[in-house]
XYZ file of C-alpha atoms in Angstrom:
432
model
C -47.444 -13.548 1.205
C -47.401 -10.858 -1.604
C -48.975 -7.807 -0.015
C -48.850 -5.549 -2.515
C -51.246 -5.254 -5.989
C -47.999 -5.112 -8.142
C -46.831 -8.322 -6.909
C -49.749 -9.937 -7.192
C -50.342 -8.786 -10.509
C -46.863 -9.757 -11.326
C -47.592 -13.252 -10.265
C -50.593 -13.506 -12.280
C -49.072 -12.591 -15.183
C -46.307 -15.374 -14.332
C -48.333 -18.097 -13.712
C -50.337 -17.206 -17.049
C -46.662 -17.369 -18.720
C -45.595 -21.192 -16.973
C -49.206 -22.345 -17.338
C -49.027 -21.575 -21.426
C -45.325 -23.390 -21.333
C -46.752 -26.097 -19.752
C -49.793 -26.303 -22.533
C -47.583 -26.030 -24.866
C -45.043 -28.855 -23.427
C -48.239 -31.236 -22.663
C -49.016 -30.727 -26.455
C -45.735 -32.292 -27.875
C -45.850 -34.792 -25.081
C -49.198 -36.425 -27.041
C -46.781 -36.728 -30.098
C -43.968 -37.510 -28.232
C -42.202 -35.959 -31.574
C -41.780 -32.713 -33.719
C -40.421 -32.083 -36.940
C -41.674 -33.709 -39.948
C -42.435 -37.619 -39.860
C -39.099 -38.621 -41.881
C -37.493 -36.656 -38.739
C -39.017 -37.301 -35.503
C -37.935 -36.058 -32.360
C -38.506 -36.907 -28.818
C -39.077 -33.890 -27.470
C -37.910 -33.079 -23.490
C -39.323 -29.941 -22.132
C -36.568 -28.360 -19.906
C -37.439 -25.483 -16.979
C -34.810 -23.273 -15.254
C -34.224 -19.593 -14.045
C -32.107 -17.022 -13.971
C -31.288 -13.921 -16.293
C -28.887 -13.657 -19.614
C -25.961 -15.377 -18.635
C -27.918 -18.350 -17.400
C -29.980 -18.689 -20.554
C -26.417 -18.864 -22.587
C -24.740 -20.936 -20.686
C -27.946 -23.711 -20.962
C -28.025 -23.045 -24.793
C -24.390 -23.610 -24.886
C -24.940 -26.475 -23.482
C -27.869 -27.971 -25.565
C -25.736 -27.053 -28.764
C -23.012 -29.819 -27.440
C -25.877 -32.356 -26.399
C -27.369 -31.411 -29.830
C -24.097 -33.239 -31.357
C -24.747 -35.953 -29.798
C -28.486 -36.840 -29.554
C -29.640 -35.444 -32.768
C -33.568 -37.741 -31.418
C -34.008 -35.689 -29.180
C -35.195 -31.621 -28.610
C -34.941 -29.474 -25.957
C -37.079 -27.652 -25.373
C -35.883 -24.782 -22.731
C -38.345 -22.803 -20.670
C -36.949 -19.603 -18.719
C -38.867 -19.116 -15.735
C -38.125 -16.366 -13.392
C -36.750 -17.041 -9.794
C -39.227 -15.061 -7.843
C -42.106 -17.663 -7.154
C -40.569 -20.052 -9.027
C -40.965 -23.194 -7.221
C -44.881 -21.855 -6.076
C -45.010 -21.809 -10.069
C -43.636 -25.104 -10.482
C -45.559 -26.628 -8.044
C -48.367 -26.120 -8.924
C -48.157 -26.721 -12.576
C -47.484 -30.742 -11.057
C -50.078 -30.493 -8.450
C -52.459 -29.593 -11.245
C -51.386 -32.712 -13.630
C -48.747 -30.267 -16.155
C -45.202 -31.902 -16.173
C -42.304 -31.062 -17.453
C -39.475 -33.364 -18.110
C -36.690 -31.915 -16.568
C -36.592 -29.313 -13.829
C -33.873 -27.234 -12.564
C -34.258 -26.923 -7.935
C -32.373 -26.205 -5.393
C -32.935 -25.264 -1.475
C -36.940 -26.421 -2.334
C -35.933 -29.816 -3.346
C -36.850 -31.637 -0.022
C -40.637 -29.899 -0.341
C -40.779 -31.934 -3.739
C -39.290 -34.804 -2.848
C -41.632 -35.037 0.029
C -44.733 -34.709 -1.674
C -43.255 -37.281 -3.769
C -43.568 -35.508 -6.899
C -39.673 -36.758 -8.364
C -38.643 -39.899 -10.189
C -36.198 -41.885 -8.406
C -32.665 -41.488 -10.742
C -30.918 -44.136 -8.587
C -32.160 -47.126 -11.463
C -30.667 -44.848 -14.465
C -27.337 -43.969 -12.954
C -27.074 -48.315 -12.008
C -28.014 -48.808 -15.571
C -25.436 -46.515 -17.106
C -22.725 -46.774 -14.599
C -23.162 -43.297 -13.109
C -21.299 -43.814 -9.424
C -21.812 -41.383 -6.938
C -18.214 -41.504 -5.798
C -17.836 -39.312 -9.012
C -18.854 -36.476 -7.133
C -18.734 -34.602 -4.085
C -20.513 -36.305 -1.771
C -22.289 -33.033 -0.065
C -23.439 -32.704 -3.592
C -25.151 -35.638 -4.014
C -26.048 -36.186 0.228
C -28.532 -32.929 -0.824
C -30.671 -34.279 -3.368
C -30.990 -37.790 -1.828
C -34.208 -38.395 -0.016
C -35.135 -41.718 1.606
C -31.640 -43.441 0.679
C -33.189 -42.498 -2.900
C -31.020 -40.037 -5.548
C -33.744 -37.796 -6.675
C -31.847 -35.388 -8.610
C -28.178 -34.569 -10.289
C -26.305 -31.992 -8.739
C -25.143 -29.154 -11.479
C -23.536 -26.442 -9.441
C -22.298 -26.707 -5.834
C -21.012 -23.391 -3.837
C -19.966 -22.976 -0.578
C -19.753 -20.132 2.085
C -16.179 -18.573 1.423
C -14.414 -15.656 2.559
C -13.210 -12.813 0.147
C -10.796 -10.357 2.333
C -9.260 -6.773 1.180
C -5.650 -7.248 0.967
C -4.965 -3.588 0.727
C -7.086 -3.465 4.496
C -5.046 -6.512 5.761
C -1.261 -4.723 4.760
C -2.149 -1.548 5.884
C -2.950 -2.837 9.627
C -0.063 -5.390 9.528
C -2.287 -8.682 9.532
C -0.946 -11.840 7.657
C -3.488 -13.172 5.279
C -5.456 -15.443 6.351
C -5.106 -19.441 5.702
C -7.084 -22.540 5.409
C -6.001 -22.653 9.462
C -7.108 -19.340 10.381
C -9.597 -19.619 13.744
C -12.789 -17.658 14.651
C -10.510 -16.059 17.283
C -8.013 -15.179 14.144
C -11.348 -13.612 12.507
C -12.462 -11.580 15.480
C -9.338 -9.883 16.368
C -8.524 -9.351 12.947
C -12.088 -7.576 12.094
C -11.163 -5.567 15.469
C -8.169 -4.297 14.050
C -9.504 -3.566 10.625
C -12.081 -1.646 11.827
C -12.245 2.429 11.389
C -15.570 3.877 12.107
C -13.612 7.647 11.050
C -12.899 5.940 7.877
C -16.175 4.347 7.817
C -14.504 0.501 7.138
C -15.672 -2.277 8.863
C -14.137 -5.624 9.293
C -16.507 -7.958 8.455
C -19.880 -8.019 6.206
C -21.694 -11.433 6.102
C -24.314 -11.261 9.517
C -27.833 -11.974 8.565
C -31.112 -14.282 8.590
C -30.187 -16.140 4.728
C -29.686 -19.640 6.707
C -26.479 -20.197 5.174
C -25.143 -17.297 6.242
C -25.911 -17.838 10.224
C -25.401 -21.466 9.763
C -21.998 -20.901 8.298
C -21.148 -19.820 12.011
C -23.710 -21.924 14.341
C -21.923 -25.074 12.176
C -18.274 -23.773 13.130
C -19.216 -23.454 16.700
C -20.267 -26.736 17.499
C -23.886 -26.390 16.793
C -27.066 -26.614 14.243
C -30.339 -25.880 13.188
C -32.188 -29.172 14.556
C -30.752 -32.618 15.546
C -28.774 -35.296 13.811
C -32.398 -37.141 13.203
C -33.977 -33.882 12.200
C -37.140 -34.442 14.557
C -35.757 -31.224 16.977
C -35.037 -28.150 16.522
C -31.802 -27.359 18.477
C -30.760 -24.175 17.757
C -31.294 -22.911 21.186
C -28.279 -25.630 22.175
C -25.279 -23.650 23.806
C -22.902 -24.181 20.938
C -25.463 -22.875 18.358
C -26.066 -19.763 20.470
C -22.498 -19.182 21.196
C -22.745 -18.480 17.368
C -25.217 -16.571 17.268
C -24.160 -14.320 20.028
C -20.478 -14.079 18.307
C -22.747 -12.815 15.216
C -24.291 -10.457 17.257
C -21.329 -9.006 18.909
C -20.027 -8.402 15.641
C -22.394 -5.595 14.915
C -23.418 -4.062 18.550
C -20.531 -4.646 20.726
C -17.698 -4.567 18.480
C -18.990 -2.521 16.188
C -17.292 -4.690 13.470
C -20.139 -5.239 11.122
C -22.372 -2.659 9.727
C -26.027 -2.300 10.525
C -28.452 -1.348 7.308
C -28.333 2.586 8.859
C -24.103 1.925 8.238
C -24.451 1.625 4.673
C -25.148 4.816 2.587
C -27.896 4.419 -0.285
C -26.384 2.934 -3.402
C -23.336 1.861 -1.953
C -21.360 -1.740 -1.789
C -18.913 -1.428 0.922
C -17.051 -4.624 -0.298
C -16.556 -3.462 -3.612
C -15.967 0.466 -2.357
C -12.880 -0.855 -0.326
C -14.480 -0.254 3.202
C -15.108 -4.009 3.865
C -11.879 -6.142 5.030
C -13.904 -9.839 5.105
C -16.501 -10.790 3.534
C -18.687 -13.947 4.305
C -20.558 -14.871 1.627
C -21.271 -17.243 -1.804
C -19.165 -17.852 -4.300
C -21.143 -15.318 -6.631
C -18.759 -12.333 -5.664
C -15.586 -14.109 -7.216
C -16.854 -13.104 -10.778
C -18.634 -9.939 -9.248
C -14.866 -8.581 -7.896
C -13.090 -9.782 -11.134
C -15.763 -7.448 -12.777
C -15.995 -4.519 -10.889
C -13.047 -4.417 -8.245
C -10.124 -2.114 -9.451
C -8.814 -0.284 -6.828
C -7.562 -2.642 -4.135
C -6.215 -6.380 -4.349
C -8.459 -9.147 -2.309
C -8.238 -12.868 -2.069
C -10.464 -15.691 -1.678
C -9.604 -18.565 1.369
C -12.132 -21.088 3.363
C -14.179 -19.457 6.457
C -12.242 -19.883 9.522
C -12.302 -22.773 11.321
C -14.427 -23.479 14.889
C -14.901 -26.742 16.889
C -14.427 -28.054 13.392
C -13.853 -27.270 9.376
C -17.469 -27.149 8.059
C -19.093 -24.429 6.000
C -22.945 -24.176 4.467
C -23.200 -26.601 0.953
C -25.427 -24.375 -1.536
C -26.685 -25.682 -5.064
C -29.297 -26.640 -7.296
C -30.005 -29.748 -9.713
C -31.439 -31.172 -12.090
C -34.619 -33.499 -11.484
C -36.979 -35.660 -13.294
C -40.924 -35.278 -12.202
C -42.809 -38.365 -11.916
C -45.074 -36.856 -14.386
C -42.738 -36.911 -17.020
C -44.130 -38.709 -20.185
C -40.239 -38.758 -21.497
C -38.537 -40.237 -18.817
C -35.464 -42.227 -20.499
C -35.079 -39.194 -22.636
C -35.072 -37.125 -19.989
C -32.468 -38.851 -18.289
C -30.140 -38.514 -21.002
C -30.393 -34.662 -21.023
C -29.982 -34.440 -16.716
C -26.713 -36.770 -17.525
C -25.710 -34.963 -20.057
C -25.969 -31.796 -18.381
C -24.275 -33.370 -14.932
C -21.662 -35.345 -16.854
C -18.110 -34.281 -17.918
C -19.304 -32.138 -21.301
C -21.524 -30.045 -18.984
C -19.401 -29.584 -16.447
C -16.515 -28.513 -18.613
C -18.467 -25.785 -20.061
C -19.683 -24.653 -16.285
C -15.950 -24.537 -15.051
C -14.879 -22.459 -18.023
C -16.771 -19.550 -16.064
C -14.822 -19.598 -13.475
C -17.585 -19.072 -10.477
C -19.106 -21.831 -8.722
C -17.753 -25.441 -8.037
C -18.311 -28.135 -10.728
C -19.714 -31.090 -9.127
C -17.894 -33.651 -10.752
C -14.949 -33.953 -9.244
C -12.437 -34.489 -11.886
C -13.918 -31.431 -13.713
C -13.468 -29.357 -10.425
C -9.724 -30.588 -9.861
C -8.937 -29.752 -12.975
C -6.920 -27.067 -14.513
C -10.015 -26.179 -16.730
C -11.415 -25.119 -13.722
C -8.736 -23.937 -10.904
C -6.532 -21.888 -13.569
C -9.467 -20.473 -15.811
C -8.367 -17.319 -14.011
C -5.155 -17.818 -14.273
C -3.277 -17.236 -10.782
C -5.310 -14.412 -9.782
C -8.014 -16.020 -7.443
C -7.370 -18.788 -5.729
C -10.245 -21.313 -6.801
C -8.952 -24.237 -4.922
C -10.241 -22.198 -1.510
C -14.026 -22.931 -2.582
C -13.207 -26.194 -3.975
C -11.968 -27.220 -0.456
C -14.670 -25.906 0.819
C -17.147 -27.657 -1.071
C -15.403 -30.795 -0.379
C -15.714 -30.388 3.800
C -19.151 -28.522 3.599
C -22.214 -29.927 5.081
C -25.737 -30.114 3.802
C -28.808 -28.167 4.885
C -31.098 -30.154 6.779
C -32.993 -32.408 4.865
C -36.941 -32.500 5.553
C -40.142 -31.776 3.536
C -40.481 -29.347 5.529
C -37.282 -26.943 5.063
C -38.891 -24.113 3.285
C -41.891 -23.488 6.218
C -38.676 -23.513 8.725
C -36.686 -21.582 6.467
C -39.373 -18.634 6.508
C -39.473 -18.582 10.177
C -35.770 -18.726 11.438
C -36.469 -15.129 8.766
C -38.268 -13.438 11.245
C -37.464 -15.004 14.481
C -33.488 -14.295 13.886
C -33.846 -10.857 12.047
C -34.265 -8.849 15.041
C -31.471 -10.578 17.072
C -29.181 -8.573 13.714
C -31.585 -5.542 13.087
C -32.716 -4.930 16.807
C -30.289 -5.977 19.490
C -33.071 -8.519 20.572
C -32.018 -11.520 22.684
C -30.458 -14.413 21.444
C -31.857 -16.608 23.504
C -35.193 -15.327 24.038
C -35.915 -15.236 20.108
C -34.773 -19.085 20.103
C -37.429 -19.662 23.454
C -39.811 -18.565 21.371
C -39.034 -20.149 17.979
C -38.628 -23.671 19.358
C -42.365 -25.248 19.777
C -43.014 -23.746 16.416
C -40.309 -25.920 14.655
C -40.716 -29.135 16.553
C -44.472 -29.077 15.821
C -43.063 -28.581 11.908
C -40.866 -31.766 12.513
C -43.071 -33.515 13.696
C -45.345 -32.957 11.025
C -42.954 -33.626 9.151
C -41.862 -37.525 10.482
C -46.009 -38.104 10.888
C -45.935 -37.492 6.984
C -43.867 -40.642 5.936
């Protein structure tokens, strides 16, 4: 998939980087200790991504689980996100296991090559319930009627609006009732080409962003069974066309052509809704000065529902460490780790009492309101769940890019995408 000689190389280099981590974790797994022998250690090798603020928030969290479980050392390996799951992969394919892996939208491509240790047993043995948290949370990381991972951070597709926009065009903010109809005509109205604002950003191919609407409108990806694709039903291209309008007949949402070189429209002021993650809450604390905005659900359709996004901690099969393990994925999971996730301020803590909690909802005092994405979290559905996800994911990409980019029909694009996705479902059911 990487065309280019810098990307490759780039990978190279990468996978020389993970396969030296994972030498070096398969080398305290034979000792199963470190330290001196008056001080042994178990020692639980530990992979996630992200940048800086990721790598302090998982060290912050060690230090407390340090406290705690002074047996035990964990050992935390820093991959980066591009490639990362390719990486991870095939470190387990090729017999290297960690102990404790960080996934997200992948998971369903592990757990169906049945590379993850069932955690259902552990969470019986230590009283762990499920009902603890939200159940989208945990519905996305169990496979089979098995729990094959711990949720650690849940988000959900929100809306952040301009206030300033909204006041000076006389449109009441919207609520946790607002319609798509509500949306529409108040993008319409928002709207100044001569000013170059638009009312809406948040139309593309990223599947939660299209499914945010296709789910409001009745429809979905493939059916309740998940052995047909179905987003070539009428509801789910009623969405799709309402996305589409957006851009070429209303002119409400700006094409890539719209948007000058260096510029973010939603934090320049020219953007009165935005539908997207959770991410921008602590990006428009940051960097937003010059206008007031607001956070509230995405509007409602046939129904409430908006796109569950998250990752987790799992525990490969491969794992020489497994109780050990466990302890660091509930540790991580459980109230201690959640605490110290809410304090940020950004995306849901999965643990509900955490999330409900004035740790979380008031970190920022009374200037965003946080119980909007905790309310959407709580009626947000799940991506589909099949090995087979990330091969589906990659073509919805180009079969639904040019129906945004090009003007291309709806429901000619969906003609054509349909035989390629049942014959992936079907793979995919033939497989168990």
């Amino acid at each position: 998939m990487m065309k280019s000689f810098k990307k490759i190389l780039t990978a190279l280099t990468l996978s020389a980087t993970l396969l030296a981590a994972g030498c070096s974790s398969d080398s305290a797994k034979t000792s199963g200790s470190s330290g001196s022998d008056g001080d042994k250690k178990e020692t639980v090798s530990f992979t996630y991504w992200g940048g800086d603020f990721d790598k302090k928030r998982m060290e912050a969290i060690r230090t407390e689980f340090n406290k705690e479980n002074p047996d035990i050392d964990v050992k935390l390996i820093q991959i980066p996100s591009d490639g990362y799951d390719q990486k991870l992969l095939t470190s387990m394919a090729g017999g290297s296991s960690y102990d404790v892996v960080q996934l997200a939208e992948a998971f369903n491509t592990y757990a169906g090559k049945g590379t993850l240790e069932d955690l259902t047993p552990y969470m019986e043995k230590d009283g762990v319930s499920k009902d603890d948290y939200f159940s989208a949370g945990m519905e996305a990381y169990t496979y089979d009627d098995k729990v094959m991972a711990m949720p650690m951070r849940l988000g959900a597709m929100i809306m952040l609006y301009n206030k300033d926009l909204f006041d000076k065009n006389g449109i009441p903010y919207p609520t946790d009732k607002w319609t798509w109809e509500d949306f529409h005509n108040a993008a319409l109205k928002i709207t100044n080409k001569k000013d170059g604002v638009f009312g809406v950003q948040g139309v593309g191919t990223w599947w939660a962003n299209y499914m945010a609407y296709v789910e409001s409108f009745g429809g979905s990806l493939m059916t309740e069974d998940h052995t047909k694709f179905n987003l070539d039903s009428p509801e789910s291209i009623k969405g799709l066309q309402f996305m589409q309008d957006l851009i070429y007949k209303d002119k409400a949402a700006p094409l890539a052509s719209d948007i000058p070189k260096g510029v973010d429209l939603w934090t320049s002021g020219k953007i009165g809704m935005l539908v997207d993650g959770p991410w921008h809450i602590l990006s428009a604390i940051a960097n937003i000065k010059d206008f007031k905005w607001e956070v509230a659900p995405i509007p409602t359709g046939e129904k409430f529902t908006t796109p569950l996004f998250s990752n987790a901690f799992a525990i490969p099969k491969g794992s020489e460490h497994k109780d050990a393990a466990w302890k660091v994925v509930k540790f991580w999971t459980g109230e201690v780790g959640q605490t110290i996730l809410a304090k940020e301020g950004g995306e849901v803590p999965p643990l509900k009492s955490v999330a409900n909690s004035d740790v979380y909802l008031k970190v920022h005092g009374d200037a965003v309101n946080l119980q909007a994405l905790v309310t959407s979290v709580d009626g947000a559905f799940v991506p589909p769940i099949t090995s087979k996800w990330g091969e589906i994911n990659k073509l919805a990409d180009t079969y639904l890019a040019p129906i945004f980019s090009e003007n291309a029909d709806v429901e000619k694009q969906l003609k054509d995408m349909k035989p390629q996705v049942d014959k992936m479902l079907t793979e995919a059911q033939q497989a168990k």
